[in-house]
Amino acid sequence: MIYNFINEIWILLNQVSPYLIFGFIIAGLLSVLISQEFIESHLGKKTGLLSVFKSSILGIPLPLCSCSVIPVSASLKKHGASKASVSSFLLSTPQTGVDSIMVTYGLLGPVIALVRPIIALVTGLLGGIAVHYLDNTYDDSLEKDCKASCCKGKEQSTLIKILNYSFITLPKDIAKPLIYGIIIAALINLFLPDDIFSTYLGEGIFPMLFMIIIGTPLYICATASIPIALAMISKGATLGAALVFLMVGPATNTTSITTMMSILGKKSTLITFIVLIITSLVFGLLIDSMALGYDGLKNHMHHHHDHISLLDTICSIFFLGILINTVIVPKFSKK
């Protein structure tokens, strides 16, 4: 059992690490290329609901999954973005991207390829608006000038600023929640029955609720979720139920939820999650009511993601090094 648990954590690390490192690098680039003044003027609390719209639009084309979007969102928040705009970005970004739109078109057809980014935009807008009106608290410390290495003057080169922020400053902020989330995800993946999808697929709102229960804790990116949704459709799931999985699966997992709490706080995280659930159910029921026919979907081959590549292993080892440097080393240095 211990071996299986460790192996499950290793598999999760291989799935998460490449996207997290990619997200760290993007966050580092953003921290240098986009100034604190730019964030405050476009995504800050003073811009109100306009920042929510900008965040939703900005997030749609970015190829960031639920884990990659976390470090980028943390960077935006640290540099003055409002809770509402960060919530909007967290909802719209992981659901879709340029790459996933193309794969959706190839596997699920042009209608769903068009619907997915529209749903991501609507979800981001609704989530940001809800947080704007229901949680107006704001961390006053973020009003001050940023003291991170990315905001320092000319004493550091641009490359050093990017690397420091990407792999030292930012991981320190989110390392512990990430570790907790990965452990929880490993426990869920280890004890969840393999045949749970085929046992409970059906029609109506119940299978959609079931998809939410299953999709919420699992880590899956927007592109990788498409063949899984296709497989569920081939086993009898309605297109609406599969769409719920396509929304909830990429947008949430235990890692991202626990980390979101440290970025937005518990109240805004809960609001964001509730908006995602309600929106996914509404769109799922709407798609099923339209009786869209996809007779050719069952002929597609199932695509599996069990293979661990050399790149995944390298990224996992590198990510473990980051965790050791940001969590373990500081503890020993204080003793």
Coordinates of C-alpha atoms in Angstrom, one line a residue:
M1 CA 0.0 0.0 0.0
I2 CA 2.8 2.4 0.8
Y3 CA 4.5 1.6 -2.5
N4 CA 1.3 2.3 -4.3
F5 CA 0.8 5.6 -2.5
I6 CA 4.4 6.7 -3.3
N7 CA 4.0 5.6 -6.9
E8 CA 0.7 7.5 -7.2
I9 CA 2.4 10.6 -5.9
W10 CA 5.2 10.1 -8.4
I11 CA 2.7 9.8 -11.3
L12 CA 1.0 13.0 -10.1
L13 CA 4.3 14.8 -10.0
N14 CA 5.0 13.7 -13.5
Q15 CA 1.6 15.0 -14.6
V16 CA 1.8 18.3 -12.7
S17 CA 5.5 19.3 -12.9
P18 CA 5.8 20.2 -16.6
Y19 CA 2.8 22.5 -16.4
L20 CA 3.8 24.0 -13.1
I21 CA 7.3 24.8 -14.3
F22 CA 5.8 26.2 -17.5
G23 CA 3.6 28.3 -15.3
F24 CA 6.5 29.4 -13.1
I25 CA 8.4 30.6 -16.1
I26 CA 5.4 32.5 -17.5
A27 CA 4.9 34.1 -14.1
G28 CA 8.5 35.1 -14.0
L29 CA 8.3 36.7 -17.5
L30 CA 5.1 38.5 -16.5
S31 CA 6.7 39.8 -13.3
V32 CA 9.4 41.5 -15.4
L33 CA 7.5 42.4 -18.6
I34 CA 4.3 43.6 -16.9
S35 CA 4.9 46.3 -14.3
Q36 CA 3.0 46.6 -11.0
E37 CA 1.5 49.8 -12.3
F38 CA 0.1 48.1 -15.4
I39 CA -1.5 45.4 -13.3
E40 CA -3.0 47.9 -10.9
S41 CA -4.4 50.0 -13.7
H42 CA -5.9 47.2 -15.8
L43 CA -6.6 44.3 -13.3
G44 CA -6.6 46.2 -10.0
K45 CA -9.6 46.8 -7.7
K46 CA -9.9 50.4 -8.8
T47 CA -10.8 49.4 -12.4
G48 CA -13.9 47.5 -11.1
L49 CA -15.7 45.1 -13.3
L50 CA -13.7 46.2 -16.4
S51 CA -10.7 44.2 -14.9
V52 CA -12.9 41.1 -14.7
F53 CA -13.7 41.4 -18.4
K54 CA -10.0 41.9 -19.3
S55 CA -9.0 38.9 -17.2
S56 CA -11.6 36.7 -18.8
I57 CA -10.5 37.7 -22.3
L58 CA -6.8 37.4 -21.4
G59 CA -7.2 33.9 -20.0
I60 CA -9.1 32.2 -23.0
P61 CA -6.2 31.8 -25.5
L62 CA -3.5 31.0 -22.9
P63 CA -2.5 27.3 -22.9
L64 CA -2.4 27.1 -19.1
C65 CA -4.0 24.2 -17.1
S66 CA -5.3 24.3 -13.6
C67 CA -1.9 23.9 -12.1
S68 CA 0.0 26.2 -14.5
V69 CA -2.5 29.0 -14.0
I70 CA -1.9 29.0 -10.2
P71 CA 1.6 30.5 -10.2
V72 CA 0.6 33.0 -12.9
S73 CA -2.5 34.0 -10.8
A74 CA -0.3 34.3 -7.7
S75 CA 2.0 36.6 -9.6
L76 CA -0.9 38.8 -10.8
K77 CA -2.3 39.0 -7.2
K78 CA 1.2 39.8 -5.8
H79 CA 1.5 42.7 -8.3
G80 CA -1.8 44.3 -7.4
A81 CA -4.6 42.5 -9.3
S82 CA -7.9 42.4 -7.5
K83 CA -9.5 39.3 -6.1
A84 CA -12.3 39.6 -8.7
S85 CA -10.0 39.7 -11.7
V86 CA -7.8 36.9 -10.4
S87 CA -10.9 34.8 -9.8
S88 CA -12.0 35.5 -13.4
F89 CA -8.6 34.6 -14.7
L90 CA -8.6 31.3 -12.6
L91 CA -11.9 30.3 -14.1
S92 CA -11.5 31.2 -17.8
T93 CA -7.9 30.2 -18.4
P94 CA -7.6 26.5 -17.5
Q95 CA -10.9 25.6 -19.3
T96 CA -9.5 26.3 -22.8
G97 CA -6.5 27.4 -24.8
V98 CA -5.4 27.6 -28.4
D99 CA -4.2 24.0 -28.3
S100 CA -7.3 22.6 -26.7
I101 CA -9.6 24.5 -29.1
M102 CA -7.9 22.8 -32.0
V103 CA -8.1 19.3 -30.4
T104 CA -11.7 19.9 -29.5
Y105 CA -12.5 20.7 -33.1
G106 CA -10.8 17.5 -34.2
L107 CA -12.4 15.2 -31.7
L108 CA -15.8 16.7 -30.7
G109 CA -16.6 18.9 -33.7
P110 CA -16.9 22.6 -34.5
V111 CA -19.9 23.3 -32.3
I112 CA -18.2 22.2 -29.0
A113 CA -15.0 23.9 -30.2
L114 CA -16.9 27.1 -30.4
V115 CA -18.9 26.5 -27.2
R116 CA -15.9 25.8 -24.9
P117 CA -14.3 29.3 -25.2
I118 CA -17.7 31.0 -24.9
I119 CA -18.4 29.0 -21.7
A120 CA -15.0 29.8 -20.4
L121 CA -15.6 33.5 -21.0
V122 CA -19.1 33.5 -19.4
T123 CA -17.8 31.5 -16.4
G124 CA -14.9 33.9 -15.8
L125 CA -17.2 36.9 -16.0
L126 CA -19.8 35.5 -13.6
G127 CA -17.1 34.3 -11.2
G128 CA -15.3 37.7 -11.2
I129 CA -18.6 39.6 -10.8
A130 CA -19.7 37.4 -7.9
V131 CA -16.4 37.9 -6.1
H132 CA -16.5 41.6 -6.8
Y133 CA -19.8 42.0 -5.1
L134 CA -19.7 39.3 -2.4
D135 CA -16.1 39.6 -1.2
N136 CA -14.9 43.1 -1.2
T137 CA -12.1 42.5 1.2
Y138 CA -8.6 43.2 -0.1
D139 CA -5.1 42.5 1.3
D140 CA -3.8 45.9 2.0
S141 CA -0.2 44.6 1.9
L142 CA -0.6 44.2 -1.8
E143 CA -1.3 47.9 -2.1
K144 CA 2.3 48.7 -1.3
D145 CA 5.2 48.5 -3.7
C146 CA 6.2 45.0 -4.5
K147 CA 9.5 44.0 -2.8
A148 CA 10.1 40.9 -4.7
S149 CA 13.3 40.4 -6.8
C150 CA 11.3 41.0 -10.0
C151 CA 10.5 44.5 -8.9
K152 CA 14.0 45.5 -7.8
G153 CA 16.1 48.0 -9.7
K154 CA 19.0 47.7 -12.0
E155 CA 21.2 45.8 -9.5
Q156 CA 20.0 42.5 -11.2
S157 CA 19.9 41.5 -14.8
T158 CA 16.5 40.7 -16.4
L159 CA 17.3 37.0 -16.6
I160 CA 18.3 36.8 -12.9
K161 CA 15.0 38.6 -12.0
I162 CA 13.0 36.1 -14.0
L163 CA 14.8 33.1 -12.6
N164 CA 14.6 34.4 -9.0
Y165 CA 10.9 35.1 -9.2
S166 CA 10.1 31.9 -11.1
F167 CA 11.9 29.4 -8.9
I168 CA 12.5 31.1 -5.6
T169 CA 10.1 33.9 -4.7
L170 CA 6.9 32.5 -6.2
P171 CA 7.4 28.8 -5.1
K172 CA 7.9 30.0 -1.5
D173 CA 4.3 31.4 -1.6
I174 CA 2.6 28.3 -2.9
A175 CA 4.8 25.3 -2.2
K176 CA 3.1 24.0 1.0
P177 CA -0.5 24.1 -0.4
L178 CA 0.8 22.3 -3.5
I179 CA 2.3 19.5 -1.4
Y180 CA -0.9 19.1 0.5
G181 CA -3.0 19.1 -2.7
I182 CA -0.8 16.4 -4.4
I183 CA -1.0 14.2 -1.3
I184 CA -4.8 14.5 -1.2
A185 CA -5.1 13.9 -5.0
A186 CA -2.9 10.7 -4.6
L187 CA -5.2 9.4 -1.9
I188 CA -8.3 10.0 -4.1
N189 CA -6.8 8.4 -7.2
L190 CA -5.6 5.4 -5.2
F191 CA -8.9 4.6 -3.6
L192 CA -11.3 5.6 -6.3
P193 CA -12.9 2.6 -8.1
D194 CA -11.7 2.1 -11.7
D195 CA -15.1 1.3 -13.0
I196 CA -16.9 4.3 -11.3
F197 CA -17.6 6.1 -14.6
S198 CA -19.2 3.1 -16.4
T199 CA -21.3 2.2 -13.3
Y200 CA -23.0 5.6 -12.9
L201 CA -23.3 7.1 -16.4
G202 CA -26.8 8.0 -17.4
E203 CA -29.0 11.0 -18.4
G204 CA -30.2 14.1 -16.6
I205 CA -28.6 16.1 -13.9
F206 CA -27.5 13.2 -11.7
P207 CA -24.6 12.1 -14.0
M208 CA -23.5 15.7 -14.3
L209 CA -23.4 16.0 -10.5
F210 CA -21.4 12.8 -10.5
M211 CA -19.0 14.2 -13.1
I212 CA -18.5 17.2 -10.8
I213 CA -17.7 15.0 -7.8
I214 CA -15.2 13.0 -9.9
G215 CA -13.8 15.9 -11.9
T216 CA -13.2 18.4 -9.1
P217 CA -10.3 16.6 -7.2
L218 CA -8.6 15.1 -10.3
Y219 CA -5.8 16.8 -12.1
I220 CA -6.4 17.0 -15.9
C221 CA -5.6 19.7 -18.3
A222 CA -8.0 21.2 -20.9
T223 CA -6.4 19.3 -23.8
A224 CA -6.0 15.9 -22.0
S225 CA -9.6 16.1 -20.8
I226 CA -11.0 15.9 -24.4
P227 CA -10.2 12.3 -25.2
I228 CA -11.4 11.3 -21.7
A229 CA -14.7 13.0 -22.4
L230 CA -14.8 11.2 -25.7
A231 CA -14.3 7.9 -23.9
M232 CA -17.1 8.7 -21.5
I233 CA -19.5 9.6 -24.4
S234 CA -18.6 6.2 -26.0
K235 CA -19.7 4.5 -22.8
G236 CA -23.1 6.2 -22.7
A237 CA -22.5 9.6 -21.1
T238 CA -24.5 12.5 -22.6
L239 CA -22.7 15.3 -24.3
G240 CA -23.9 17.6 -21.6
A241 CA -22.4 15.4 -18.9
A242 CA -19.1 15.2 -20.8
L243 CA -19.2 19.0 -21.1
V244 CA -19.5 19.4 -17.3
F245 CA -16.4 17.2 -17.0
L246 CA -14.6 19.4 -19.6
M247 CA -15.4 22.4 -17.5
V248 CA -14.8 21.2 -14.0
G249 CA -11.9 18.8 -14.6
P250 CA -9.5 21.3 -16.1
A251 CA -10.6 24.2 -13.9
T252 CA -10.2 22.5 -10.5
N253 CA -8.2 19.9 -8.7
T254 CA -7.2 19.4 -5.1
T255 CA -3.8 21.1 -5.7
S256 CA -5.3 24.2 -7.3
I257 CA -8.1 24.5 -4.7
T258 CA -5.8 24.4 -1.7
T259 CA -3.5 26.9 -3.4
M260 CA -6.4 29.2 -4.4
M261 CA -7.2 29.5 -0.7
S262 CA -3.8 31.0 -0.1
I263 CA -4.2 33.4 -3.0
L264 CA -7.8 34.5 -2.8
G265 CA -8.8 33.4 0.7
K266 CA -11.5 30.8 1.7
K267 CA -14.5 33.0 0.9
S268 CA -13.5 34.0 -2.7
T269 CA -12.4 30.5 -3.4
L270 CA -15.8 29.1 -2.3
I271 CA -17.6 31.8 -4.4
T272 CA -15.4 30.9 -7.4
F273 CA -16.1 27.2 -7.0
I274 CA -19.9 27.6 -6.6
V275 CA -20.0 29.8 -9.8
L276 CA -18.1 27.1 -11.7
I277 CA -20.5 24.3 -10.5
I278 CA -23.7 26.2 -11.3
T279 CA -22.5 27.4 -14.7
S280 CA -21.3 23.9 -15.7
L281 CA -24.7 22.4 -14.8
V282 CA -26.6 25.1 -16.7
F283 CA -24.5 24.7 -19.8
G284 CA -24.6 20.9 -19.5
L285 CA -28.4 20.8 -19.3
L286 CA -28.6 23.4 -22.2
I287 CA -26.4 21.2 -24.5
D288 CA -28.4 18.1 -23.7
S289 CA -31.7 20.0 -24.4
M290 CA -30.4 21.0 -27.8
A291 CA -30.1 17.2 -28.6
L292 CA -26.8 17.6 -30.4
G293 CA -26.0 14.4 -32.3
Y294 CA -22.4 13.2 -32.5
D295 CA -22.9 9.7 -34.0
G296 CA -19.2 9.6 -35.0
L297 CA -17.8 10.1 -31.6
K298 CA -17.9 6.4 -30.6
N299 CA -15.6 5.6 -33.5
H300 CA -12.7 7.6 -32.0
M301 CA -9.9 5.8 -30.3
H302 CA -9.4 6.3 -26.6
H303 CA -6.3 8.2 -25.8
H304 CA -4.3 7.2 -22.7
H305 CA -1.9 9.3 -20.7
D306 CA -0.3 6.7 -18.6
H307 CA 3.1 6.9 -20.3
I308 CA 5.8 8.8 -18.4
S309 CA 8.2 10.5 -20.8
L310 CA 11.8 11.5 -20.1
L311 CA 10.8 15.1 -20.1
D312 CA 8.1 14.4 -17.4
T313 CA 10.8 12.7 -15.2
I314 CA 13.3 15.6 -15.7
C315 CA 10.6 18.2 -14.8
S316 CA 9.5 16.1 -11.7
I317 CA 13.1 15.9 -10.4
F318 CA 13.6 19.6 -11.1
F319 CA 10.3 20.4 -9.3
L320 CA 11.3 18.3 -6.3
G321 CA 14.5 20.3 -6.2
I322 CA 12.4 23.5 -6.1
L323 CA 10.3 22.1 -3.2
I324 CA 13.4 21.1 -1.3
N325 CA 15.0 24.6 -1.8
T326 CA 11.9 26.5 -0.8
V327 CA 10.4 24.2 2.0
I328 CA 13.1 22.0 3.5
V329 CA 16.3 24.0 3.2
P330 CA 14.9 27.2 5.0
K331 CA 13.7 25.0 7.9
F332 CA 17.2 23.6 8.4
S333 CA 18.9 27.0 7.9
K334 CA 16.8 28.4 10.8
K335 CA 18.0 25.7 13.2

